[in-house]
Short mmCIF file of C-alpha atoms in Angstrom, two decimals:
data_model
loop_
_atom_site.label_atom_id
_atom_site.label_comp_id
_atom_site.label_asym_id
_atom_site.label_seq_id
_atom_site.Cartn_x
_atom_site.Cartn_y
_atom_site.Cartn_z
CA MET A 1 123.69 109.53 105.63
CA ALA A 2 120.59 111.62 104.85
CA ALA A 3 120.10 114.85 106.75
CA LYS A 4 117.30 114.85 109.30
CA ASP A 5 115.44 117.54 107.37
CA ASP A 6 115.57 115.63 104.07
CA ARG A 7 111.89 115.47 103.13
CA SER A 8 112.47 112.47 100.88
CA THR A 9 113.68 110.36 103.82
CA PRO A 10 111.05 107.94 105.13
CA PRO A 11 110.13 108.49 108.80
CA PRO A 12 111.39 105.93 111.34
CA LEU A 13 109.38 102.91 112.44
CA PRO A 14 107.02 103.79 115.32
CA GLU A 15 106.57 101.60 118.36
CA PRO A 16 104.32 98.66 117.41
CA LEU A 17 100.66 98.66 118.38
CA ALA A 18 99.76 95.90 120.82
CA VAL A 19 96.38 95.42 119.12
CA ALA A 20 96.58 95.12 115.34
CA VAL A 21 94.62 97.54 113.15
CA ALA A 22 93.89 98.07 109.46
CA ASP A 23 94.91 100.89 107.15
CA SER A 24 91.52 101.52 105.56
CA HIS A 25 92.87 103.46 102.56
CA THR A 26 96.29 103.31 100.96
CA HIS A 27 97.94 103.45 97.53
CA LEU A 28 100.81 100.95 97.57
CA ASP A 29 101.26 101.44 93.82
CA MET A 30 102.37 105.05 94.47
CA GLN A 31 104.85 104.20 97.24
CA SER A 32 108.54 103.36 97.04
CA GLY A 33 109.68 99.77 97.46
CA THR A 34 107.71 96.64 96.62
CA PRO A 35 104.24 95.89 97.98
CA ALA A 36 105.71 92.93 99.87
CA GLU A 37 108.21 95.21 101.60
CA GLY A 38 105.52 97.76 102.47
CA LEU A 39 103.20 95.09 103.86
CA ALA A 40 105.98 93.49 105.93
CA LYS A 41 106.97 96.85 107.38
CA ALA A 42 103.34 97.58 108.26
CA ALA A 43 102.85 94.17 109.86
CA SER A 44 105.95 94.68 112.01
CA VAL A 45 104.23 97.59 113.82
CA GLY A 46 100.75 96.08 114.11
CA VAL A 47 99.13 97.15 110.84
CA ALA A 48 97.90 93.74 109.77
CA THR A 49 95.49 94.64 106.97
CA VAL A 50 95.31 97.26 104.23
CA VAL A 51 92.67 98.36 101.74
CA GLN A 52 94.42 99.09 98.45
CA VAL A 53 92.45 101.71 96.55
CA GLY A 54 92.29 102.17 92.79
CA CYS A 55 91.70 105.61 91.24
CA ASP A 56 91.44 104.69 87.56
CA VAL A 57 91.05 101.55 85.44
CA PRO A 58 94.73 100.46 85.48
CA GLY A 59 95.05 101.20 89.22
CA SER A 60 91.85 99.32 89.98
CA ARG A 61 93.04 96.27 88.03
CA TRP A 62 96.33 96.44 89.94
CA ALA A 63 94.49 96.65 93.28
CA ALA A 64 92.38 93.60 92.44
CA GLU A 65 95.46 91.63 91.36
CA LEU A 66 97.37 92.54 94.53
CA ALA A 67 94.44 91.58 96.75
CA ALA A 68 94.24 88.21 94.99
CA GLN A 69 97.92 87.68 95.77
CA TYR A 70 98.03 88.77 99.43
CA GLU A 71 95.57 87.65 102.10
CA GLN A 72 96.14 90.84 104.13
CA VAL A 73 95.20 93.10 101.19
CA HIS A 74 91.64 93.99 100.20
CA ALA A 75 90.86 95.99 97.09
CA ALA A 76 88.65 98.98 96.32
CA VAL A 77 88.04 99.88 92.67
CA ALA A 78 86.70 103.07 91.07
CA LEU A 79 87.22 106.09 88.90
CA HIS A 80 88.39 108.92 91.15
CA PRO A 81 86.14 112.02 90.95
CA ASN A 82 88.88 113.80 89.00
CA GLU A 83 89.37 110.85 86.66
CA ALA A 84 85.82 110.85 85.26
CA PRO A 85 86.04 114.39 83.79
CA ARG A 86 89.51 113.63 82.39
CA ILE A 87 88.12 110.63 80.53
CA PHE A 88 85.12 112.55 79.24
CA LEU A 89 86.68 115.97 78.52
CA GLY A 90 90.28 114.98 77.95
CA ASP A 91 93.43 116.21 79.65
CA SER A 92 94.87 118.82 77.32
CA ASP A 93 97.07 120.40 80.02
CA GLY A 94 98.62 117.06 80.86
CA TRP A 95 97.87 117.33 84.56
CA SER A 96 97.52 113.55 84.80
CA GLY A 97 100.70 113.09 82.79
CA GLN A 98 98.79 111.30 80.04
CA GLN A 99 97.77 114.08 77.60
CA ARG A 100 94.49 112.32 76.86
CA LYS A 101 92.02 113.41 74.21
CA ALA A 102 88.34 113.85 75.02
CA GLY A 103 86.58 110.49 75.00
CA GLY A 104 83.03 111.65 75.73
CA ALA A 105 80.26 109.54 77.16
CA ALA A 106 81.33 106.39 75.31
CA ALA A 107 84.79 106.39 76.92
CA LEU A 108 83.31 107.00 80.37
CA ASP A 109 80.82 104.16 79.87
CA GLU A 110 83.64 101.84 78.82
CA ALA A 111 85.72 102.71 81.88
CA LEU A 112 82.77 102.28 84.25
CA ALA A 113 81.95 98.91 82.69
CA GLU A 114 85.46 97.70 83.56
CA ILE A 115 85.12 99.01 87.14
CA ASP A 116 81.80 97.14 87.34
CA ARG A 117 83.50 93.93 86.21
CA LEU A 118 86.24 94.32 88.81
CA ALA A 119 83.74 95.18 91.56
CA ALA A 120 82.23 91.71 91.22
CA LEU A 121 85.51 89.98 92.17
CA PRO A 122 85.55 88.42 95.66
CA GLN A 123 88.80 90.12 96.73
CA VAL A 124 87.28 93.53 95.93
CA VAL A 125 85.52 94.71 99.09
CA ALA A 126 84.57 98.24 98.04
CA VAL A 127 83.67 100.56 95.21
CA GLY A 128 85.71 103.73 95.60
CA GLU A 129 87.23 106.13 95.89
CA THR A 130 84.35 107.94 94.26
CA GLY A 131 82.51 111.13 95.12
CA LEU A 132 83.03 114.80 94.32
CA ASP A 133 86.13 116.99 94.19
CA TYR A 134 85.59 120.69 93.55
CA PHE A 135 89.20 121.57 94.33
CA ARG A 136 90.86 120.00 91.30
CA THR A 137 88.03 119.91 88.75
CA GLY A 138 86.36 123.08 87.50
CA PRO A 139 82.63 123.77 86.96
CA GLU A 140 82.66 122.09 83.55
CA GLY A 141 83.36 118.75 85.25
CA VAL A 142 80.79 118.89 88.06
CA GLU A 143 77.91 117.14 86.29
CA ILE A 144 80.27 114.48 84.93
CA GLN A 145 81.52 113.86 88.48
CA LYS A 146 77.97 113.59 89.79
CA GLU A 147 76.96 111.14 87.06
CA SER A 148 80.03 108.99 87.75
CA PHE A 149 79.33 109.15 91.50
CA ARG A 150 75.72 108.02 91.01
CA ARG A 151 76.83 105.09 88.89
CA HIS A 152 79.40 104.01 91.46
CA ILE A 153 76.71 104.14 94.17
CA GLU A 154 74.45 101.89 92.10
CA MET A 155 77.36 99.54 91.45
CA ALA A 156 78.22 99.23 95.15
CA LYS A 157 74.62 98.43 96.06
CA ARG A 158 74.19 95.90 93.25
CA HIS A 159 77.38 94.04 94.17
CA GLY A 160 76.82 94.34 97.94
CA LYS A 161 80.14 96.15 98.41
CA ALA A 162 81.10 99.09 100.61
CA LEU A 163 81.23 102.57 99.09
CA VAL A 164 84.36 104.69 99.68
CA ILE A 165 83.77 108.43 99.40
CA HIS A 166 86.27 111.06 98.26
CA ASP A 167 84.87 114.44 99.34
CA ARG A 168 86.93 117.55 98.73
CA ASP A 169 85.30 120.97 99.04
CA ALA A 170 81.95 119.35 98.22
CA HIS A 171 80.40 118.31 101.56
CA GLU A 172 76.81 119.39 100.93
CA ASP A 173 76.64 118.00 97.40
CA VAL A 174 78.18 114.67 98.41
CA ILE A 175 75.56 114.18 101.12
CA ALA A 176 72.77 115.34 98.79
CA VAL A 177 73.73 112.78 96.11
CA LEU A 178 74.02 110.00 98.70
CA LEU A 179 70.55 110.76 100.03
CA GLU A 180 69.03 111.14 96.56
CA GLU A 181 70.44 107.81 95.36
CA GLY A 182 70.22 105.97 98.67
CA ALA A 183 73.62 105.26 100.22
CA PRO A 184 74.84 101.66 100.36
CA GLU A 185 74.45 99.93 103.72
CA ARG A 186 78.20 100.36 104.30
CA THR A 187 79.50 103.83 103.34
CA VAL A 188 82.94 105.15 104.30
CA PHE A 189 84.08 108.78 104.11
CA HIS A 190 87.77 108.44 103.30
CA CYS A 191 90.09 111.08 104.78
CA TYR A 192 87.17 112.75 106.50
CA SER A 193 87.47 116.53 106.21
CA GLY A 194 84.11 117.85 107.42
CA ASP A 195 83.29 119.53 110.70
CA ALA A 196 81.64 118.20 113.86
CA GLU A 197 78.11 118.97 112.64
CA MET A 198 78.67 117.00 109.46
CA ALA A 199 80.12 114.14 111.53
CA LYS A 200 76.88 114.06 113.53
CA THR A 201 74.87 113.93 110.28
CA CYS A 202 77.01 111.05 109.01
CA ALA A 203 76.52 109.24 112.32
CA GLU A 204 72.73 109.56 111.98
CA TYR A 205 72.91 107.60 108.74
CA GLY A 206 75.39 105.04 110.11
CA TRP A 207 78.22 106.08 107.82
CA TYR A 208 81.84 105.42 108.77
CA LEU A 209 84.42 108.21 109.02
CA SER A 210 88.06 107.42 108.30
CA PHE A 211 90.64 109.80 109.76
CA ALA A 212 94.07 110.34 108.22
CA GLY A 213 97.24 112.32 109.02
CA PRO A 214 95.55 115.76 109.02
CA VAL A 215 93.80 114.90 112.32
CA THR A 216 97.28 115.11 113.92
CA PHE A 217 98.11 118.58 112.54
CA LYS A 218 98.23 121.27 115.22
CA ALA A 219 96.03 123.72 113.29
CA ASN A 220 93.28 121.14 112.70
CA GLN A 221 91.28 121.42 115.92
CA PRO A 222 87.98 121.45 113.96
CA LEU A 223 88.88 118.01 112.59
CA ARG A 224 89.64 116.73 116.10
CA ASP A 225 86.25 118.13 117.16
CA ALA A 226 84.72 116.07 114.36
CA LEU A 227 86.53 112.99 115.66
CA LEU A 228 85.11 113.67 119.12
CA ALA A 229 81.62 113.89 117.59
CA THR A 230 81.95 110.51 115.84
CA PRO A 231 80.59 107.40 117.59
CA LEU A 232 83.38 104.99 118.53
CA ASP A 233 81.84 102.23 116.41
CA ARG A 234 82.08 104.39 113.27
CA ILE A 235 85.76 105.46 113.48
CA LEU A 236 88.35 104.16 111.00
CA VAL A 237 91.97 105.16 110.42
CA GLU A 238 93.98 105.42 107.21
CA THR A 239 97.17 106.76 105.71
CA ASP A 240 96.08 107.69 102.15
CA ALA A 241 99.78 107.02 101.62
CA PRO A 242 101.98 108.28 100.09
CA PHE A 243 100.04 111.46 100.95
CA LEU A 244 99.03 113.16 104.22
CA THR A 245 101.86 112.00 106.46
CA PRO A 246 101.02 112.57 110.15
CA HIS A 247 102.74 115.07 112.44
CA PRO A 248 105.67 115.26 113.18
CA TYR A 249 106.63 113.84 109.77
CA ARG A 250 104.40 116.04 107.62
CA GLY A 251 105.82 116.47 104.11
CA ARG A 252 107.81 113.24 104.20
CA PRO A 253 106.75 109.99 102.47
CA ASN A 254 103.77 108.26 104.05
CA ALA A 255 103.18 104.50 104.20
CA PRO A 256 100.94 102.07 106.12
CA TYR A 257 103.59 101.51 108.80
CA LEU A 258 102.90 105.04 110.09
CA ILE A 259 99.31 104.23 111.12
CA PRO A 260 100.38 103.88 114.82
CA VAL A 261 101.36 107.58 114.85
CA THR A 262 97.84 108.61 113.87
CA VAL A 263 96.16 106.05 116.14
CA ARG A 264 98.07 107.36 119.17
CA SER A 265 97.16 110.96 118.36
CA MET A 266 93.50 109.99 117.95
CA ALA A 267 93.51 108.06 121.23
CA ALA A 268 94.89 111.13 123.02
CA THR A 269 92.17 113.32 121.50
CA LEU A 270 89.45 110.87 122.50
CA GLY A 271 90.86 110.21 125.95
CA LEU A 272 90.96 106.49 125.25
CA ALA A 273 93.59 103.87 125.90
CA GLU A 274 95.54 103.05 122.76
CA ASP A 275 94.50 99.38 122.88
CA GLU A 276 90.82 100.24 123.28
CA LEU A 277 90.83 102.48 120.22
CA SER A 278 92.85 99.95 118.21
CA ALA A 279 90.39 97.17 119.01
CA ALA A 280 87.46 99.38 117.99
CA ILE A 281 89.16 100.41 114.74
CA ALA A 282 89.96 96.80 113.85
CA ALA A 283 86.38 95.69 114.42
CA ASN A 284 84.94 98.71 112.62
CA THR A 285 87.11 98.24 109.55
CA ALA A 286 86.21 94.57 109.21
CA ARG A 287 82.53 95.42 109.57
CA ALA A 288 82.66 98.38 107.19
CA PHE A 289 84.35 96.42 104.43
CA GLY A 290 82.76 93.05 105.15
CA TYR A 291 85.91 90.97 105.32
#
């Protein structure tokens, strides 16, 4: 039997939610077990729907195929902000595990054309995760990220799909690009990481904010302040599994079945009944993604 402190051991099943919710952002292709097992486990605790998010061309194809197979799965397709520079500039240090050579503009165009094709599919509800990430990619990749971001925004608007934003250490630039290009009618900040003032700005534009495991971390009061500043009709919840496992299971494998842990923490922060928040989240997610 695994020791309790074994960080590879999946956390236990939480008590089921009485009102079913959606995991607005997950990566089933990066989790252990089969998608069917993960979806069944999630459903058993009241997580009835998931948005499976692609980060590159193969992952986006996989997301679209899974969503075609399972009614409770919706797909989002995109080149992650870190993927675009890797395609263009190459990956000589092998960070992605692929040791790719520089492909330049032609390779990026080819990849975006495939994302565009996938975005037209009916089971694909969003273009994303796209945006800017200044943590992983250096200055040489910034303009490539911005160009990719702009093209994803155009794609989302043309196909009438939601836009899913990845924003890491790039708050001001992400908002600037969205305003310059004109954000799609339905825009979701995945794993929201800004402060309360930014949350108020997002609310002014009608953007949705999706909160993940970090909102449960004891040191993250500024993120809870941002949650408190977000209108109830713009709040979503996600796992970003297998990453960002909520407290008290931080560092162990995350999966959609752990959404109730985050929902209960958020309800406590907001001073709302669990069922009231769950009902709002369910309605918000369906509206944000148009399913």
